[in-house]
PDB file of C-alpha atoms and ligand atoms in Angstrom:
ATOM      1  CA  UNK A  16       0.000   0.000   0.000  1.00  0.00           C
ATOM      2  CA  UNK A  17       1.201   3.515  -0.696  1.00  0.00           C
ATOM      3  CA  UNK A  18       1.967   5.331   2.518  1.00  0.00           C
ATOM      4  CA  UNK A  19      -0.617   7.866   3.478  1.00  0.00           C
ATOM      5  CA  UNK A  20       1.455  10.818   2.259  1.00  0.00           C
ATOM      6  CA  UNK A  21      -1.524  11.725   0.141  1.00  0.00           C
ATOM      7  CA  UNK A  22      -4.169  11.221   2.850  1.00  0.00           C
ATOM      8  CA  UNK A  23      -5.142  13.954   5.266  1.00  0.00           C
ATOM      9  CA  UNK A  24      -6.019  13.507   8.907  1.00  0.00           C
ATOM     10  CA  UNK A  25      -8.478  15.795  10.607  1.00  0.00           C
ATOM     11  CA  UNK A  26      -9.979  16.078  14.073  1.00  0.00           C
ATOM     12  CA  UNK A  27     -13.746  15.907  14.452  1.00  0.00           C
ATOM     13  CA  UNK A  28     -15.571  18.088  16.952  1.00  0.00           C
ATOM     14  CA  UNK A  29     -15.741  15.095  19.346  1.00  0.00           C
ATOM     15  CA  UNK A  30     -11.948  14.762  19.219  1.00  0.00           C
ATOM     16  CA  UNK A  31     -11.875  11.640  17.038  1.00  0.00           C
ATOM     17  CA  UNK A  32      -9.213  11.759  14.354  1.00  0.00           C
ATOM     18  CA  UNK A  33     -10.382  10.779  10.874  1.00  0.00           C
ATOM     19  CA  UNK A  34      -8.657  10.488   7.549  1.00  0.00           C
ATOM     20  CA  UNK A  35      -9.634  11.918   4.203  1.00  0.00           C
ATOM     21  CA  UNK A  36      -8.206  10.955   0.855  1.00  0.00           C
ATOM     22  CA  UNK A  37      -6.591  14.313   0.126  1.00  0.00           C
ATOM     23  CA  UNK A  38      -6.319  15.596  -3.443  1.00  0.00           C
ATOM     24  CA  UNK A  39      -4.528  14.564  -5.576  1.00  0.00           C
ATOM     25  CA  UNK A  40      -5.199  10.953  -4.682  1.00  0.00           C
ATOM     26  CA  UNK A  41      -1.698   9.720  -5.462  1.00  0.00           C
ATOM     27  CA  UNK A  42       1.673  10.999  -6.577  1.00  0.00           C
ATOM     28  CA  UNK A  43       2.520  11.547 -10.242  1.00  0.00           C
ATOM     29  CA  UNK A  44       1.061  13.088 -13.378  1.00  0.00           C
ATOM     30  CA  UNK A  45      -2.042  11.050 -14.205  1.00  0.00           C
ATOM     31  CA  UNK A  46      -5.022  12.120 -16.356  1.00  0.00           C
ATOM     32  CA  UNK A  47      -8.343  10.819 -17.743  1.00  0.00           C
ATOM     33  CA  UNK A  48      -9.045   8.631 -14.691  1.00  0.00           C
ATOM     34  CA  UNK A  49     -11.533   5.817 -15.160  1.00  0.00           C
ATOM     35  CA  UNK A  50     -13.009   4.726 -11.845  1.00  0.00           C
ATOM     36  CA  UNK A  51     -14.456   1.246 -11.394  1.00  0.00           C
ATOM     37  CA  UNK A  52     -15.797  -0.912  -8.592  1.00  0.00           C
ATOM     38  CA  UNK A  53     -14.790  -4.569  -8.737  1.00  0.00           C
ATOM     39  CA  UNK A  54     -16.093  -6.617  -5.794  1.00  0.00           C
ATOM     40  CA  UNK A  55     -14.957  -4.932  -2.572  1.00  0.00           C
ATOM     41  CA  UNK A  56     -12.381  -2.717  -4.298  1.00  0.00           C
ATOM     42  CA  UNK A  57     -12.283   0.619  -5.992  1.00  0.00           C
ATOM     43  CA  UNK A  58      -9.969   0.892  -8.981  1.00  0.00           C
ATOM     44  CA  UNK A  59      -8.669   3.855 -10.945  1.00  0.00           C
ATOM     45  CA  UNK A  60      -7.121   3.479 -14.389  1.00  0.00           C
ATOM     46  CA  UNK A  61      -5.587   6.768 -15.558  1.00  0.00           C
ATOM     47  CA  UNK A  62      -3.509   7.900 -18.525  1.00  0.00           C
ATOM     48  CA  UNK A  63       0.170   8.327 -17.718  1.00  0.00           C
ATOM     49  CA  UNK A  64       0.358  12.058 -18.448  1.00  0.00           C
ATOM     50  CA  UNK A  65       3.670  12.600 -20.250  1.00  0.00           C
ATOM     51  CA  UNK A  66       5.055  13.354 -23.714  1.00  0.00           C
ATOM     52  CA  UNK A  67       3.135  11.267 -26.253  1.00  0.00           C
ATOM     53  CA  UNK A  68       6.240   9.218 -27.161  1.00  0.00           C
ATOM     54  CA  UNK A  69       6.656   8.252 -23.494  1.00  0.00           C
ATOM     55  CA  UNK A  70       3.046   7.090 -23.164  1.00  0.00           C
ATOM     56  CA  UNK A  71       3.697   3.420 -23.813  1.00  0.00           C
ATOM     57  CA  UNK A  72       2.240   1.986 -20.599  1.00  0.00           C
ATOM     58  CA  UNK A  73      -0.427   2.519 -17.976  1.00  0.00           C
ATOM     59  CA  UNK A  74      -0.447   2.117 -14.205  1.00  0.00           C
ATOM     60  CA  UNK A  75      -3.529   1.406 -12.088  1.00  0.00           C
ATOM     61  CA  UNK A  76      -4.471   2.118  -8.463  1.00  0.00           C
ATOM     62  CA  UNK A  77      -6.745   0.185  -6.099  1.00  0.00           C
ATOM     63  CA  UNK A  78      -8.316   0.968  -2.748  1.00  0.00           C
ATOM     64  CA  UNK A  79     -10.683  -0.654  -0.269  1.00  0.00           C
ATOM     65  CA  UNK A  80     -11.935   2.688   1.086  1.00  0.00           C
ATOM     66  CA  UNK A  81     -11.166   5.550  -1.386  1.00  0.00           C
ATOM     67  CA  UNK A  82      -8.537   6.898   1.054  1.00  0.00           C
ATOM     68  CA  UNK A  83      -5.611   4.435   0.922  1.00  0.00           C
ATOM     69  CA  UNK A  84      -4.409   3.587  -2.584  1.00  0.00           C
ATOM     70  CA  UNK A  85      -2.112   0.846  -3.855  1.00  0.00           C
ATOM     71  CA  UNK A  86      -0.210   1.386  -7.098  1.00  0.00           C
ATOM     72  CA  UNK A  87      -0.121  -1.413  -9.692  1.00  0.00           C
ATOM     73  CA  UNK A  88       2.619  -0.517 -12.182  1.00  0.00           C
ATOM     74  CA  UNK A  89       2.324  -1.166 -15.915  1.00  0.00           C
ATOM     75  CA  UNK A  90      -0.954  -3.098 -15.972  1.00  0.00           C
ATOM     76  CA  UNK A  91      -0.965  -2.489 -19.737  1.00  0.00           C
ATOM     77  CA  UNK A  92       2.059  -1.757 -21.895  1.00  0.00           C
ATOM     78  CA  UNK A  93       3.155  -1.949 -25.514  1.00  0.00           C
ATOM     79  CA  UNK A  94       5.025  -5.141 -24.595  1.00  0.00           C
ATOM     80  CA  UNK A  95       1.602  -6.830 -24.738  1.00  0.00           C
ATOM     81  CA  UNK A  96       0.058  -4.837 -27.603  1.00  0.00           C
ATOM     82  CA  UNK A  97       2.414  -4.862 -30.573  1.00  0.00           C
ATOM     83  CA  UNK A  98       0.675  -2.119 -32.583  1.00  0.00           C
ATOM     84  CA  UNK A  99       0.835   0.473 -29.757  1.00  0.00           C
ATOM     85  CA  UNK A 100       3.669   2.887 -30.469  1.00  0.00           C
ATOM     86  CA  UNK A 101       2.759   5.968 -28.400  1.00  0.00           C
ATOM     87  CA  UNK A 102      -0.059   8.096 -26.957  1.00  0.00           C
ATOM     88  CA  UNK A 103      -1.705   5.354 -24.873  1.00  0.00           C
ATOM     89  CA  UNK A 104      -4.746   7.235 -23.589  1.00  0.00           C
ATOM     90  CA  UNK A 105      -7.883   7.180 -21.488  1.00  0.00           C
ATOM     91  CA  UNK A 106      -8.636   3.622 -20.279  1.00  0.00           C
ATOM     92  CA  UNK A 107     -12.110   2.138 -19.874  1.00  0.00           C
ATOM     93  CA  UNK A 108     -12.097  -1.101 -17.903  1.00  0.00           C
ATOM     94  CA  UNK A 109     -15.024  -3.408 -17.267  1.00  0.00           C
ATOM     95  CA  UNK A 110     -15.655  -6.846 -15.846  1.00  0.00           C
ATOM     96  CA  UNK A 111     -17.611  -9.191 -18.104  1.00  0.00           C
ATOM     97  CA  UNK A 112     -17.713 -12.847 -19.089  1.00  0.00           C
ATOM     98  CA  UNK A 113     -15.537 -13.752 -16.066  1.00  0.00           C
ATOM     99  CA  UNK A 114     -12.705 -11.511 -17.308  1.00  0.00           C
ATOM    100  CA  UNK A 115     -11.553  -7.896 -17.266  1.00  0.00           C
ATOM    101  CA  UNK A 116     -11.591  -5.930 -20.519  1.00  0.00           C
ATOM    102  CA  UNK A 117      -9.277  -2.932 -20.845  1.00  0.00           C
ATOM    103  CA  UNK A 118     -10.193  -0.558 -23.693  1.00  0.00           C
ATOM    104  CA  UNK A 119      -7.684   2.138 -24.628  1.00  0.00           C
ATOM    105  CA  UNK A 120      -6.794   4.633 -27.339  1.00  0.00           C
ATOM    106  CA  UNK A 121      -3.359   4.582 -28.937  1.00  0.00           C
ATOM    107  CA  UNK A 122      -1.083   6.265 -31.452  1.00  0.00           C
ATOM    108  CA  UNK A 123      -3.093   9.545 -31.789  1.00  0.00           C
ATOM    109  CA  UNK A 124      -3.962   8.764 -35.415  1.00  0.00           C
ATOM    110  CA  UNK A 125      -4.651  11.733 -37.697  1.00  0.00           C
ATOM    111  CA  UNK A 126      -5.903   9.842 -40.780  1.00  0.00           C
ATOM    112  CA  UNK A 127      -7.068   6.388 -41.848  1.00  0.00           C
ATOM    113  CA  UNK A 128      -3.671   5.472 -43.294  1.00  0.00           C
ATOM    114  CA  UNK A 129      -2.079   5.497 -39.839  1.00  0.00           C
ATOM    115  CA  UNK A 130      -2.299   2.429 -37.603  1.00  0.00           C
ATOM    116  CA  UNK A 131      -3.952   3.002 -34.231  1.00  0.00           C
ATOM    117  CA  UNK A 132      -7.235   3.858 -32.587  1.00  0.00           C
ATOM    118  CA  UNK A 133      -9.250   2.059 -29.937  1.00  0.00           C
ATOM    119  CA  UNK A 134      -7.981  -1.334 -28.813  1.00  0.00           C
ATOM    120  CA  UNK A 135      -8.979  -3.909 -26.220  1.00  0.00           C
ATOM    121  CA  UNK A 136      -6.851  -6.087 -23.964  1.00  0.00           C
ATOM    122  CA  UNK A 137      -7.980  -8.825 -21.565  1.00  0.00           C
ATOM    123  CA  UNK A 138      -6.798 -10.145 -18.190  1.00  0.00           C
ATOM    124  CA  UNK A 139      -8.067 -12.513 -15.517  1.00  0.00           C
ATOM    125  CA  UNK A 140      -7.778  -9.916 -12.790  1.00  0.00           C
ATOM    126  CA  UNK A 141      -8.021  -6.119 -12.582  1.00  0.00           C
ATOM    127  CA  UNK A 142      -4.270  -5.692 -12.039  1.00  0.00           C
ATOM    128  CA  UNK A 143      -3.474  -7.363 -15.330  1.00  0.00           C
ATOM    129  CA  UNK A 144      -1.201  -7.922 -17.104  1.00  0.00           C
ATOM    130  CA  UNK A 145      -3.673  -7.077 -19.871  1.00  0.00           C
ATOM    131  CA  UNK A 146      -2.931  -8.694 -23.233  1.00  0.00           C
ATOM    132  CA  UNK A 147      -4.092  -7.595 -26.661  1.00  0.00           C
ATOM    133  CA  UNK A 148      -7.286  -9.431 -27.604  1.00  0.00           C
ATOM    134  CA  UNK A 149      -7.399  -8.713 -31.342  1.00  0.00           C
ATOM    135  CA  UNK A 150      -3.877  -8.016 -32.627  1.00  0.00           C
ATOM    136  CA  UNK A 151      -5.260  -4.828 -34.178  1.00  0.00           C
ATOM    137  CA  UNK A 152      -7.513  -1.924 -33.164  1.00  0.00           C
ATOM    138  CA  UNK A 153     -11.208  -2.572 -32.579  1.00  0.00           C
ATOM    139  CA  UNK A 154     -11.904   0.842 -34.147  1.00  0.00           C
ATOM    140  CA  UNK A 155      -9.014   1.963 -36.339  1.00  0.00           C
ATOM    141  CA  UNK A 156     -10.584   4.613 -38.523  1.00  0.00           C
ATOM    142  CA  UNK A 157     -12.054   8.084 -38.323  1.00  0.00           C
ATOM    143  CA  UNK A 158     -15.853   7.913 -38.655  1.00  0.00           C
ATOM    144  CA  UNK A 159     -18.143  10.990 -38.628  1.00  0.00           C
ATOM    145  CA  UNK A 160     -15.074  13.151 -37.920  1.00  0.00           C
ATOM    146  CA  UNK A 161     -14.437  11.479 -34.529  1.00  0.00           C
ATOM    147  CA  UNK A 162     -10.846  10.647 -33.706  1.00  0.00           C
ATOM    148  CA  UNK A 163     -10.943   7.069 -32.310  1.00  0.00           C
ATOM    149  CA  UNK A 164      -9.983   7.854 -28.700  1.00  0.00           C
ATOM    150  CA  UNK A 165     -11.624   8.327 -25.277  1.00  0.00           C
ATOM    151  CA  UNK A 166     -13.962   5.329 -25.348  1.00  0.00           C
ATOM    152  CA  UNK A 167     -16.341   4.570 -22.516  1.00  0.00           C
ATOM    153  CA  UNK A 168     -18.138   1.224 -22.293  1.00  0.00           C
ATOM    154  CA  UNK A 169     -21.633   1.266 -20.816  1.00  0.00           C
ATOM    155  CA  UNK A 170     -23.733  -1.755 -19.896  1.00  0.00           C
ATOM    156  CA  UNK A 171     -27.448  -1.056 -19.978  1.00  0.00           C
ATOM    157  CA  UNK A 172     -29.890  -2.845 -17.675  1.00  0.00           C
ATOM    158  CA  UNK A 173     -30.843  -5.286 -20.446  1.00  0.00           C
ATOM    159  CA  UNK A 174     -27.210  -6.452 -20.628  1.00  0.00           C
ATOM    160  CA  UNK A 175     -26.427  -4.689 -23.931  1.00  0.00           C
ATOM    161  CA  UNK A 176     -22.999  -3.031 -24.079  1.00  0.00           C
ATOM    162  CA  UNK A 177     -22.553   0.279 -25.889  1.00  0.00           C
ATOM    163  CA  UNK A 178     -19.356   2.181 -26.439  1.00  0.00           C
ATOM    164  CA  UNK A 179     -19.315   5.986 -26.662  1.00  0.00           C
ATOM    165  CA  UNK A 180     -16.110   7.481 -27.988  1.00  0.00           C
ATOM    166  CA  UNK A 181     -14.506  10.256 -29.938  1.00  0.00           C
ATOM    167  CA  UNK A 182     -12.240  13.261 -29.982  1.00  0.00           C
ATOM    168  CA  UNK A 183     -12.043  16.286 -32.292  1.00  0.00           C
ATOM    169  CA  UNK A 184     -15.510  17.464 -31.206  1.00  0.00           C
ATOM    170  CA  UNK A 185     -17.432  14.417 -32.436  1.00  0.00           C
ATOM    171  CA  UNK A 186     -18.951  11.598 -30.400  1.00  0.00           C
ATOM    172  CA  UNK A 187     -20.062   8.267 -31.872  1.00  0.00           C
ATOM    173  CA  UNK A 188     -21.745   5.358 -30.210  1.00  0.00           C
ATOM    174  CA  UNK A 189     -21.461   1.723 -31.263  1.00  0.00           C
ATOM    175  CA  UNK A 190     -23.066  -1.492 -30.099  1.00  0.00           C
ATOM    176  CA  UNK A 191     -20.690  -4.194 -28.847  1.00  0.00           C
ATOM    177  CA  UNK A 192     -21.096  -7.947 -29.302  1.00  0.00           C
ATOM    178  CA  UNK A 193     -21.481  -9.917 -26.069  1.00  0.00           C
ATOM    179  CA  UNK A 194     -17.811 -10.979 -26.219  1.00  0.00           C
ATOM    180  CA  UNK A 195     -16.949  -7.245 -26.378  1.00  0.00           C
ATOM    181  CA  UNK A 196     -14.526  -7.891 -29.223  1.00  0.00           C
ATOM    182  CA  UNK A 197     -16.528  -6.721 -32.228  1.00  0.00           C
ATOM    183  CA  UNK A 198     -19.187  -4.222 -33.249  1.00  0.00           C
ATOM    184  CA  UNK A 199     -22.711  -5.310 -34.143  1.00  0.00           C
ATOM    185  CA  UNK A 200     -25.118  -3.257 -36.250  1.00  0.00           C
ATOM    186  CA  UNK A 201     -27.953  -1.222 -34.800  1.00  0.00           C
ATOM    187  CA  UNK A 202     -31.505  -2.132 -35.860  1.00  0.00           C
ATOM    188  CA  UNK A 203     -31.170   0.166 -38.902  1.00  0.00           C
ATOM    189  CA  UNK A 204     -28.086  -1.742 -40.091  1.00  0.00           C
ATOM    190  CA  UNK A 205     -25.550   0.987 -39.301  1.00  0.00           C
ATOM    191  CA  UNK A 206     -22.484   0.433 -37.131  1.00  0.00           C
ATOM    192  CA  UNK A 207     -21.873   4.006 -35.958  1.00  0.00           C
ATOM    193  CA  UNK A 208     -24.302   6.637 -34.679  1.00  0.00           C
ATOM    194  CA  UNK A 209     -23.150  10.186 -34.102  1.00  0.00           C
ATOM    195  CA  UNK A 210     -24.598  11.470 -30.803  1.00  0.00           C
ATOM    196  CA  UNK A 211     -22.499  14.640 -30.373  1.00  0.00           C
ATOM    197  CA  UNK A 212     -24.021  17.127 -27.906  1.00  0.00           C
ATOM    198  CA  UNK A 213     -23.553  20.904 -28.064  1.00  0.00           C
ATOM    199  CA  UNK A 214     -20.000  21.993 -27.068  1.00  0.00           C
ATOM    200  CA  UNK A 215     -18.738  18.392 -26.905  1.00  0.00           C
ATOM    201  CA  UNK A 216     -14.990  17.993 -27.334  1.00  0.00           C
ATOM    202  CA  UNK A 217     -14.000  14.541 -25.953  1.00  0.00           C
ATOM    203  CA  UNK A 218     -14.075  12.254 -22.897  1.00  0.00           C
ATOM    204  CA  UNK A 219     -17.670  10.863 -22.953  1.00  0.00           C
ATOM    205  CA  UNK A 220     -19.122   9.120 -19.917  1.00  0.00           C
ATOM    206  CA  UNK A 221     -22.541   7.537 -19.307  1.00  0.00           C
ATOM    207  CA  UNK A 222     -24.329   6.848 -16.024  1.00  0.00           C
ATOM    208  CA  UNK A 223     -27.827   5.481 -15.450  1.00  0.00           C
ATOM    209  CA  UNK A 224     -29.725   6.543 -12.332  1.00  0.00           C
ATOM    210  CA  UNK A 225     -33.431   6.139 -11.583  1.00  0.00           C
ATOM    211  CA  UNK A 226     -34.103   5.157 -15.205  1.00  0.00           C
ATOM    212  CA  UNK A 227     -32.480   8.300 -16.657  1.00  0.00           C
ATOM    213  CA  UNK A 228     -29.338   8.334 -18.794  1.00  0.00           C
ATOM    214  CA  UNK A 229     -26.804  10.948 -17.671  1.00  0.00           C
ATOM    215  CA  UNK A 230     -24.406  11.604 -20.517  1.00  0.00           C
ATOM    216  CA  UNK A 231     -21.322  13.665 -19.660  1.00  0.00           C
ATOM    217  CA  UNK A 232     -18.325  14.933 -21.619  1.00  0.00           C
ATOM    218  CA  UNK A 233     -15.378  17.325 -21.581  1.00  0.00           C
ATOM    219  CA  UNK A 234     -15.331  20.739 -23.244  1.00  0.00           C
ATOM    220  CA  UNK A 235     -12.500  23.166 -24.038  1.00  0.00           C
ATOM    221  CA  UNK A 236      -8.862  22.281 -24.709  1.00  0.00           C
ATOM    222  CA  UNK A 237      -7.291  19.755 -22.339  1.00  0.00           C
ATOM    223  CA  UNK A 238      -3.957  21.600 -22.369  1.00  0.00           C
ATOM    224  CA  UNK A 239      -5.445  24.847 -21.067  1.00  0.00           C
ATOM    225  CA  UNK A 240      -7.221  26.196 -17.976  1.00  0.00           C
ATOM    226  CA  UNK A 241     -10.782  26.205 -19.404  1.00  0.00           C
ATOM    227  CA  UNK A 242     -11.156  22.445 -19.790  1.00  0.00           C
ATOM    228  CA  UNK A 243     -14.390  21.418 -18.046  1.00  0.00           C
ATOM    229  CA  UNK A 244     -17.200  18.853 -17.865  1.00  0.00           C
ATOM    230  CA  UNK A 245     -20.840  19.264 -18.937  1.00  0.00           C
ATOM    231  CA  UNK A 246     -23.807  16.895 -19.075  1.00  0.00           C
ATOM    232  CA  UNK A 247     -27.188  16.016 -20.527  1.00  0.00           C
ATOM    233  CA  UNK A 248     -30.094  13.878 -19.326  1.00  0.00           C
ATOM    234  CA  UNK A 249     -31.975  11.546 -21.663  1.00  0.00           C
ATOM    235  CA  UNK A 250     -34.627   8.834 -21.565  1.00  0.00           C
ATOM    236  CA  UNK A 251     -32.612   6.700 -23.970  1.00  0.00           C
ATOM    237  CA  UNK A 252     -28.989   5.555 -24.389  1.00  0.00           C
ATOM    238  CA  UNK A 253     -29.228   6.885 -27.970  1.00  0.00           C
ATOM    239  CA  UNK A 254     -30.079  10.425 -26.846  1.00  0.00           C
ATOM    240  CA  UNK A 255     -30.900  13.072 -27.793  1.00  0.00           C
ATOM    241  CA  UNK A 256     -28.398  14.581 -25.370  1.00  0.00           C
ATOM    242  CA  UNK A 257     -29.522  18.132 -24.700  1.00  0.00           C
ATOM    243  CA  UNK A 258     -26.853  20.030 -22.807  1.00  0.00           C
ATOM    244  CA  UNK A 259     -27.937  20.992 -19.261  1.00  0.00           C
ATOM    245  CA  UNK A 260     -24.790  22.852 -18.230  1.00  0.00           C
ATOM    246  CA  UNK A 261     -21.343  22.529 -16.682  1.00  0.00           C
ATOM    247  CA  UNK A 262     -20.748  20.412 -13.603  1.00  0.00           C
ATOM    248  CA  UNK A 263     -16.949  20.699 -13.201  1.00  0.00           C
ATOM    249  CA  UNK A 264     -14.634  23.575 -14.053  1.00  0.00           C
ATOM    250  CA  UNK A 265     -11.573  25.458 -12.858  1.00  0.00           C
ATOM    251  CA  UNK A 266     -11.628  27.199  -9.486  1.00  0.00           C
ATOM    252  CA  UNK A 267      -9.065  30.000  -9.004  1.00  0.00           C
ATOM    253  CA  UNK A 268      -8.530  28.914  -5.390  1.00  0.00           C
ATOM    254  CA  UNK A 269      -7.993  25.208  -6.166  1.00  0.00           C
ATOM    255  CA  UNK A 270      -6.886  24.258  -9.708  1.00  0.00           C
ATOM    256  CA  UNK A 271      -7.341  24.823 -13.437  1.00  0.00           C
ATOM    257  CA  UNK A 272      -8.088  22.501 -16.372  1.00  0.00           C
ATOM    258  CA  UNK A 273     -10.515  20.218 -14.509  1.00  0.00           C
ATOM    259  CA  UNK A 274     -12.005  17.593 -16.789  1.00  0.00           C
ATOM    260  CA  UNK A 275     -12.000  14.135 -18.380  1.00  0.00           C
ATOM    261  CA  UNK A 276     -13.787  12.446 -15.545  1.00  0.00           C
ATOM    262  CA  UNK A 277     -15.667   9.321 -14.538  1.00  0.00           C
ATOM    263  CA  UNK A 278     -18.250   8.677 -11.834  1.00  0.00           C
ATOM    264  CA  UNK A 279     -18.469   5.798  -9.379  1.00  0.00           C
ATOM    265  CA  UNK A 280     -20.965   4.814  -6.717  1.00  0.00           C
ATOM    266  CA  UNK A 281     -19.783   4.499  -3.113  1.00  0.00           C
ATOM    267  CA  UNK A 282     -21.008   2.135  -0.440  1.00  0.00           C
ATOM    268  CA  UNK A 283     -23.990   4.246   0.629  1.00  0.00           C
ATOM    269  CA  UNK A 284     -27.390   4.783  -0.971  1.00  0.00           C
ATOM    270  CA  UNK A 285     -27.161   7.350  -3.770  1.00  0.00           C
ATOM    271  CA  UNK A 286     -23.525   8.096  -2.795  1.00  0.00           C
ATOM    272  CA  UNK A 287     -21.595   9.223  -5.867  1.00  0.00           C
ATOM    273  CA  UNK A 288     -18.036  10.339  -6.538  1.00  0.00           C
ATOM    274  CA  UNK A 289     -16.495  12.142  -9.486  1.00  0.00           C
ATOM    275  CA  UNK A 290     -12.940  11.185 -10.366  1.00  0.00           C
ATOM    276  CA  UNK A 291     -11.228  13.642 -12.675  1.00  0.00           C
ATOM    277  CA  UNK A 292      -7.943  15.314 -13.486  1.00  0.00           C
ATOM    278  CA  UNK A 293      -6.955  18.910 -12.857  1.00  0.00           C
ATOM    279  CA  UNK A 294      -3.877  21.102 -13.097  1.00  0.00           C
ATOM    280  CA  UNK A 295      -2.274  22.511  -9.932  1.00  0.00           C
ATOM    281  CA  UNK A 296      -2.390  26.319  -9.798  1.00  0.00           C
ATOM    282  CA  UNK A 297       1.402  26.634 -10.028  1.00  0.00           C
ATOM    283  CA  UNK A 298       1.581  24.507 -13.219  1.00  0.00           C
ATOM    284  CA  UNK A 299       0.909  25.458 -16.842  1.00  0.00           C
ATOM    285  CA  UNK A 300       2.418  22.540 -18.785  1.00  0.00           C
ATOM    286  CA  UNK A 301      -0.256  20.566 -20.656  1.00  0.00           C
ATOM    287  CA  UNK A 302       0.705  17.250 -19.108  1.00  0.00           C
ATOM    288  CA  UNK A 303       0.900  18.508 -15.509  1.00  0.00           C
ATOM    289  CA  UNK A 304      -2.358  16.794 -14.603  1.00  0.00           C
ATOM    290  CA  UNK A 305      -3.221  15.050 -11.333  1.00  0.00           C
ATOM    291  CA  UNK A 306      -6.018  12.643 -10.451  1.00  0.00           C
ATOM    292  CA  UNK A 307      -8.535  13.842  -7.853  1.00  0.00           C
ATOM    293  CA  UNK A 308     -11.832  12.801  -6.305  1.00  0.00           C
ATOM    294  CA  UNK A 309     -14.766  14.772  -4.923  1.00  0.00           C
ATOM    295  CA  UNK A 310     -18.407  14.138  -4.112  1.00  0.00           C
ATOM    296  CA  UNK A 311     -21.030  14.400  -6.848  1.00  0.00           C
ATOM    297  CA  UNK A 312     -24.576  15.212  -5.764  1.00  0.00           C
ATOM    298  CA  UNK A 313     -27.944  15.135  -7.513  1.00  0.00           C
ATOM    299  CA  UNK A 314     -30.630  17.606  -6.514  1.00  0.00           C
ATOM    300  CA  UNK A 315     -34.192  16.554  -5.702  1.00  0.00           C
ATOM    301  CA  UNK A 316     -35.247  17.014  -9.338  1.00  0.00           C
ATOM    302  CA  UNK A 317     -32.477  14.743 -10.593  1.00  0.00           C
ATOM    303  CA  UNK A 318     -30.133  17.439 -11.900  1.00  0.00           C
ATOM    304  CA  UNK A 319     -26.413  17.242 -11.107  1.00  0.00           C
ATOM    305  CA  UNK A 320     -25.183  19.951  -8.762  1.00  0.00           C
ATOM    306  CA  UNK A 321     -21.948  21.768  -9.695  1.00  0.00           C
ATOM    307  CA  UNK A 322     -18.982  19.946  -8.163  1.00  0.00           C
ATOM    308  CA  UNK A 323     -16.979  21.703  -5.458  1.00  0.00           C
ATOM    309  CA  UNK A 324     -13.335  20.796  -5.970  1.00  0.00           C
ATOM    310  CA  UNK A 325     -11.360  20.338  -2.747  1.00  0.00           C
ATOM    311  CA  UNK A 326      -7.841  19.722  -1.473  1.00  0.00           C
ATOM    312  CA  UNK A 327      -9.250  17.475   1.272  1.00  0.00           C
ATOM    313  CA  UNK A 328     -10.910  14.908  -0.996  1.00  0.00           C
ATOM    314  CA  UNK A 329     -13.350  12.435   0.494  1.00  0.00           C
ATOM    315  CA  UNK A 330     -13.961  10.433   3.654  1.00  0.00           C
ATOM    316  CA  UNK A 331     -13.485   6.653   3.729  1.00  0.00           C
ATOM    317  CA  UNK A 332     -16.279   4.662   2.098  1.00  0.00           C
ATOM    318  CA  UNK A 333     -15.337   1.018   2.613  1.00  0.00           C
ATOM    319  CA  UNK A 334     -17.236  -1.420   0.398  1.00  0.00           C
ATOM    320  CA  UNK A 335     -16.576  -4.366   2.699  1.00  0.00           C
ATOM    321  CA  UNK A 336     -19.024  -4.379   5.636  1.00  0.00           C
TER     322      UNK A 336
HETATM  323  O1  FUB B 415      -4.595  12.346 -21.987  1.00  0.00           O
HETATM  324  C1  FUB B 415      -4.683  12.365 -23.380  1.00  0.00           C
HETATM  325  C2  FUB B 415      -5.884  13.085 -23.866  1.00  0.00           C
HETATM  326  O2  FUB B 415      -6.046  14.283 -23.148  1.00  0.00           O
HETATM  327  C3  FUB B 415      -7.181  12.384 -23.668  1.00  0.00           C
HETATM  328  O3  FUB B 415      -7.452  11.376 -24.555  1.00  0.00           O
HETATM  329  C4  FUB B 415      -8.091  13.527 -23.796  1.00  0.00           C
HETATM  330  O4  FUB B 415      -9.393  13.267 -23.404  1.00  0.00           O
HETATM  331  C5  FUB B 415      -7.407  14.541 -22.944  1.00  0.00           C
HETATM  332  O5  FUB B 415      -7.720  14.389 -21.594  1.00  0.00           O
END
């Protein structure tokens, strides 16, 4: 376990000393964090935020309580995915079919002649090592103007898996086969549906709560201070996704460039956390991004309240009772 350098202790009014996670959650430049809950453990899979040519592997972090985090180095690397050369970005990891599926973007392709895009690797446990499942990208071309990066895999209540993805201001969704290794056509025979909301740039995320689909995404440029997260609410996984407003953005007293997030549920009823990256106030370099966590609340009408970024982070929320 990492020492608690990154936790904070605080005294309650009754004198009891408690710990909070602190923000950032762990040391190092890490962006695009994908949170997941596997059994009694929380996991975070971030991008290693460095020069694109150095982004040839990914680390992961696990915790039993959201406060103490264990680092798992190099759960995915180009040693196990031969076509990955650089720019390994934005994991999406899910448990299905008795295995763990690790989706990623790689190579930052700019046209359909270049090799790269969204790939998938499989392991028997969440710490990997994840190995390439296909020997090639699952999505290796630019469709509807969407760069094939920033995938998020969503399982609807009927068991159907959808993947939302896309950079360059365009978001597509696709339907995944039950083995998660190929695309299947929608009822109208098409493989790709563009679902881009207003202001969308990249980093899509989907959450279902009380029968409503909460679609979220990042806006602005990730290298600058204005990067932020907005959302829409829909009755269907296919949209339409009408923009409601921003839920996460820079705070001049805390950090800039807050975006590319995910959301996980804690141990309590309707207890939600947003996991995201942000840039410390004394940093301006694009890749100076750290992974943080804060509470995410819904109001009584089901709208998401703006997130208050903190340095303290969150209290323990152990999954194991
Ligand atoms: O970290 C690399 C890229 O930066 C991601 O793919 C984008 O979403 C942005 O966060």
